[in-house]
Amino acid sequence: MAVMGIDIGGSGIKGVPVDIETGEFAGERYRLPTPEKAKPDDVAKTVAKVLKHFEWAGLAGAGFPAAIRNGTALTAANIHQTWIGTNVEKLFGEATGCPFYVLNDADAAGIAEMRFGVGRERQKGVVIMITIGTGLGTALFVDGKLVPNTELGHIEIRGKDGEKRASDGARQKKNMSWEEWGGKFNEYLSRMEALFWPDLFILGGGISKNADQFMPYLKLRTEVVTARLLNQAGIIGAALYADMCSRA
Ligand code: BGC
């Protein structure tokens, strides 16, 4: 069965129907630029255009860059402040006419990676997936079960929000070398390690394809691997989540 998966990002809104049995895309991924300022109504219109592109009228899920409880956004770290308190499921559902389920973007990526990626064989113990992008997103799994909405990218390091020092956004903004960024990211991961002692860290997000540039600077006692699904994970996880919710 195919379910529409959508990934809402700072620069692009991407979607494609996903075969939820195999995790494969059932078509070509379609991407539209995120509207300027990314206010709720404009984003909803763009999501509707993505569904229209596929002439989609069925079940849909979206990963969204905020803590989401019962479909409502609770935070707005890198998005417009008017999202706080917005029922994103209702907004997207009304804009598209489709049953819509929405979850945090890193949770979506984590769900996909645990089902179809490197986490597949790691269903025991504590696994933390970190998506490295404009911000730092986190997904925490205990014996394969998600603890939703961990906002661990905001752990304070040297008096600053962790993601302001160690995200890919910070690396690009400050034009850091891999060595410099690797050191900062290592400090972030070391703090996470000292607080959670997980069995495994999975690193996702676009930057994970540059892993050989920064892995040498990571000095941890915890195993660290890169995600297998790269930038597909968010879309696949959103579709899986919608499927799970629709059956609950
Ligand atoms: C947000 C998280 C999100 C992450 C990645 C952070 O700034 O607080 O909710 O998962 O960025 O997009």
Short mmCIF file of N, CA, C and O in Angstrom, two decimals, residues 103-163:
data_model
loop_
_atom_site.label_atom_id
_atom_site.label_comp_id
_atom_site.label_asym_id
_atom_site.label_seq_id
_atom_site.Cartn_x
_atom_site.Cartn_y
_atom_site.Cartn_z
N LEU A 103 4.21 14.58 12.44
CA LEU A 103 5.12 14.33 13.56
C LEU A 103 6.40 15.13 13.38
O LEU A 103 6.61 15.73 12.32
N ASN A 104 7.22 15.15 14.40
CA ASN A 104 8.50 15.85 14.33
C ASN A 104 9.36 15.24 13.20
O ASN A 104 9.36 14.02 13.00
N ASP A 105 10.09 16.09 12.48
CA ASP A 105 10.86 15.62 11.32
C ASP A 105 11.96 14.61 11.67
O ASP A 105 12.18 13.63 10.95
N ALA A 106 12.64 14.83 12.80
CA ALA A 106 13.71 13.89 13.19
C ALA A 106 13.10 12.56 13.65
O ALA A 106 13.64 11.48 13.38
N ASP A 107 11.95 12.63 14.31
CA ASP A 107 11.26 11.39 14.71
C ASP A 107 10.89 10.60 13.45
O ASP A 107 11.01 9.37 13.41
N ALA A 108 10.44 11.32 12.42
CA ALA A 108 10.08 10.65 11.15
C ALA A 108 11.30 9.95 10.56
O ALA A 108 11.26 8.77 10.22
N ALA A 109 12.42 10.68 10.50
CA ALA A 109 13.65 10.09 9.94
C ALA A 109 14.08 8.88 10.77
O ALA A 109 14.48 7.85 10.23
N GLY A 110 13.96 8.99 12.08
CA GLY A 110 14.35 7.89 12.97
C GLY A 110 13.49 6.66 12.77
O GLY A 110 14.00 5.54 12.68
N ILE A 111 12.20 6.85 12.64
CA ILE A 111 11.27 5.72 12.43
C ILE A 111 11.67 4.95 11.16
O ILE A 111 11.73 3.73 11.14
N ALA A 112 11.97 5.71 10.09
CA ALA A 112 12.35 5.07 8.82
C ALA A 112 13.67 4.32 8.96
O ALA A 112 13.82 3.20 8.50
N GLU A 113 14.63 4.97 9.60
CA GLU A 113 15.96 4.35 9.74
C GLU A 113 15.91 3.11 10.62
O GLU A 113 16.63 2.14 10.39
N MET A 114 15.04 3.10 11.61
CA MET A 114 14.91 1.93 12.49
C MET A 114 14.18 0.79 11.77
O MET A 114 14.39 -0.37 12.05
N ARG A 115 13.30 1.13 10.82
CA ARG A 115 12.55 0.09 10.13
C ARG A 115 13.30 -0.44 8.90
O ARG A 115 13.35 -1.63 8.67
N PHE A 116 13.88 0.50 8.11
CA PHE A 116 14.46 0.07 6.83
C PHE A 116 15.96 0.36 6.70
O PHE A 116 16.56 0.01 5.70
N GLY A 117 16.53 1.05 7.66
CA GLY A 117 17.94 1.44 7.53
C GLY A 117 18.85 0.73 8.50
O GLY A 117 18.61 -0.43 8.85
N VAL A 118 19.88 1.46 8.98
CA VAL A 118 20.88 0.82 9.84
C VAL A 118 20.33 0.38 11.19
O VAL A 118 20.92 -0.45 11.87
N GLY A 119 19.20 0.95 11.61
CA GLY A 119 18.64 0.61 12.91
C GLY A 119 17.88 -0.72 12.92
O GLY A 119 17.52 -1.24 13.96
N ARG A 120 17.67 -1.25 11.73
CA ARG A 120 16.88 -2.46 11.56
C ARG A 120 17.34 -3.61 12.47
O ARG A 120 16.54 -4.33 13.04
N GLU A 121 18.68 -3.77 12.55
CA GLU A 121 19.25 -4.86 13.36
C GLU A 121 19.51 -4.40 14.79
O GLU A 121 20.16 -5.10 15.55
N ARG A 122 19.10 -3.18 15.13
CA ARG A 122 19.46 -2.63 16.44
C ARG A 122 18.20 -2.29 17.24
O ARG A 122 18.00 -1.17 17.69
N GLN A 123 17.37 -3.28 17.42
CA GLN A 123 16.07 -3.05 18.09
C GLN A 123 16.18 -3.16 19.61
O GLN A 123 15.22 -2.87 20.31
N LYS A 124 17.33 -3.56 20.12
CA LYS A 124 17.49 -3.68 21.59
C LYS A 124 18.28 -2.50 22.11
O LYS A 124 19.21 -2.03 21.46
N GLY A 125 17.92 -2.03 23.30
CA GLY A 125 18.70 -0.98 23.95
C GLY A 125 18.30 0.41 23.50
O GLY A 125 17.21 0.62 22.97
N VAL A 126 19.22 1.36 23.72
CA VAL A 126 18.92 2.77 23.46
C VAL A 126 19.67 3.23 22.20
O VAL A 126 20.89 3.09 22.11
N VAL A 127 18.91 3.75 21.24
CA VAL A 127 19.49 4.26 20.00
C VAL A 127 19.08 5.73 19.86
O VAL A 127 17.90 6.05 20.05
N ILE A 128 20.04 6.57 19.56
CA ILE A 128 19.70 7.98 19.31
C ILE A 128 20.10 8.34 17.89
O ILE A 128 21.25 8.18 17.49
N MET A 129 19.10 8.79 17.12
CA MET A 129 19.38 9.28 15.76
C MET A 129 19.46 10.81 15.83
O MET A 129 18.64 11.45 16.51
N ILE A 130 20.45 11.36 15.16
CA ILE A 130 20.60 12.83 15.13
C ILE A 130 20.59 13.26 13.67
O ILE A 130 21.40 12.77 12.87
N THR A 131 19.66 14.13 13.30
CA THR A 131 19.66 14.66 11.94
C THR A 131 20.36 16.01 11.97
O THR A 131 20.00 16.91 12.74
N ILE A 132 21.37 16.11 11.13
CA ILE A 132 22.22 17.30 11.13
C ILE A 132 21.86 18.14 9.91
O ILE A 132 22.11 17.72 8.78
N GLY A 133 21.23 19.28 10.14
CA GLY A 133 20.83 20.15 9.02
C GLY A 133 20.92 21.59 9.49
O GLY A 133 21.86 21.97 10.20
N THR A 134 19.89 22.38 9.14
CA THR A 134 19.82 23.77 9.62
C THR A 134 19.88 23.76 11.14
O THR A 134 20.52 24.59 11.77
N GLY A 135 19.17 22.80 11.74
CA GLY A 135 19.23 22.60 13.19
C GLY A 135 19.77 21.21 13.48
O GLY A 135 20.30 20.54 12.60
N LEU A 136 19.65 20.80 14.74
CA LEU A 136 19.97 19.41 15.11
C LEU A 136 18.68 18.78 15.61
O LEU A 136 18.09 19.25 16.59
N GLY A 137 18.23 17.74 14.89
CA GLY A 137 17.00 17.04 15.31
C GLY A 137 17.39 15.73 15.96
O GLY A 137 18.41 15.13 15.61
N THR A 138 16.59 15.28 16.93
CA THR A 138 16.93 14.01 17.58
C THR A 138 15.70 13.10 17.69
O THR A 138 14.57 13.56 17.81
N ALA A 139 15.98 11.78 17.60
CA ALA A 139 14.94 10.77 17.80
C ALA A 139 15.52 9.69 18.71
O ALA A 139 16.58 9.14 18.42
N LEU A 140 14.85 9.43 19.82
CA LEU A 140 15.34 8.49 20.83
C LEU A 140 14.49 7.22 20.79
O LEU A 140 13.26 7.29 20.84
N PHE A 141 15.17 6.06 20.70
CA PHE A 141 14.46 4.77 20.65
C PHE A 141 14.91 3.90 21.81
O PHE A 141 16.11 3.79 22.08
N VAL A 142 13.95 3.31 22.50
CA VAL A 142 14.24 2.37 23.57
C VAL A 142 13.64 1.03 23.16
O VAL A 142 12.42 0.94 22.94
N ASP A 143 14.49 0.03 22.97
CA ASP A 143 14.06 -1.28 22.46
C ASP A 143 13.18 -1.11 21.21
O ASP A 143 12.10 -1.71 21.10
N GLY A 144 13.60 -0.23 20.33
CA GLY A 144 12.92 -0.03 19.05
C GLY A 144 11.71 0.87 19.10
O GLY A 144 11.10 1.17 18.08
N LYS A 145 11.35 1.33 20.32
CA LYS A 145 10.14 2.16 20.44
C LYS A 145 10.54 3.63 20.60
O LYS A 145 11.41 3.96 21.40
N LEU A 146 9.89 4.47 19.82
CA LEU A 146 10.22 5.90 19.83
C LEU A 146 9.73 6.59 21.10
O LEU A 146 8.60 6.39 21.52
N VAL A 147 10.60 7.42 21.69
CA VAL A 147 10.16 8.36 22.74
C VAL A 147 10.03 9.70 22.00
O VAL A 147 11.04 10.30 21.65
N PRO A 148 8.81 10.15 21.68
CA PRO A 148 8.68 11.26 20.73
C PRO A 148 9.10 12.63 21.29
O PRO A 148 9.13 12.82 22.50
N ASN A 149 9.45 13.51 20.35
CA ASN A 149 9.66 14.92 20.67
C ASN A 149 10.85 15.22 21.57
O ASN A 149 10.83 16.22 22.30
N THR A 150 11.88 14.39 21.54
CA THR A 150 13.09 14.79 22.27
C THR A 150 13.70 15.95 21.49
O THR A 150 13.93 15.84 20.29
N GLU A 151 13.92 17.05 22.16
CA GLU A 151 14.47 18.23 21.49
C GLU A 151 15.92 18.40 21.96
O GLU A 151 16.31 19.45 22.49
N LEU A 152 16.70 17.34 21.75
CA LEU A 152 18.04 17.32 22.33
C LEU A 152 19.06 18.13 21.54
O LEU A 152 20.20 18.29 21.97
N GLY A 153 18.64 18.65 20.40
CA GLY A 153 19.52 19.56 19.65
C GLY A 153 19.69 20.87 20.41
O GLY A 153 20.59 21.66 20.11
N HIS A 154 18.83 21.07 21.41
CA HIS A 154 18.89 22.34 22.15
C HIS A 154 19.59 22.20 23.49
O HIS A 154 19.50 23.10 24.34
N ILE A 155 20.25 21.07 23.72
CA ILE A 155 21.06 20.95 24.93
C ILE A 155 22.09 22.08 24.93
O ILE A 155 22.69 22.38 23.91
N GLU A 156 22.27 22.70 26.10
CA GLU A 156 23.15 23.87 26.14
C GLU A 156 24.62 23.44 26.23
O GLU A 156 24.98 22.61 27.06
N ILE A 157 25.43 23.98 25.37
CA ILE A 157 26.87 23.70 25.38
C ILE A 157 27.60 25.05 25.47
O ILE A 157 27.35 25.93 24.66
N ARG A 158 28.45 25.18 26.47
CA ARG A 158 29.20 26.44 26.69
C ARG A 158 28.26 27.65 26.65
O ARG A 158 28.52 28.66 25.98
N GLY A 159 27.09 27.47 27.29
CA GLY A 159 26.16 28.59 27.41
C GLY A 159 25.36 28.88 26.15
O GLY A 159 24.65 29.88 26.06
N LYS A 160 25.50 28.03 25.14
CA LYS A 160 24.78 28.27 23.86
C LYS A 160 23.93 27.07 23.49
O LYS A 160 24.27 25.93 23.83
N ASP A 161 22.85 27.32 22.78
CA ASP A 161 22.02 26.26 22.22
C ASP A 161 22.91 25.34 21.39
O ASP A 161 23.62 25.82 20.49
N GLY A 162 22.88 24.03 21.67
CA GLY A 162 23.77 23.08 20.98
C GLY A 162 23.75 23.22 19.47
O GLY A 162 24.80 23.22 18.83
N GLU A 163 22.55 23.36 18.88
CA GLU A 163 22.48 23.39 17.41
C GLU A 163 23.08 24.67 16.83
O GLU A 163 23.45 24.71 15.67
#
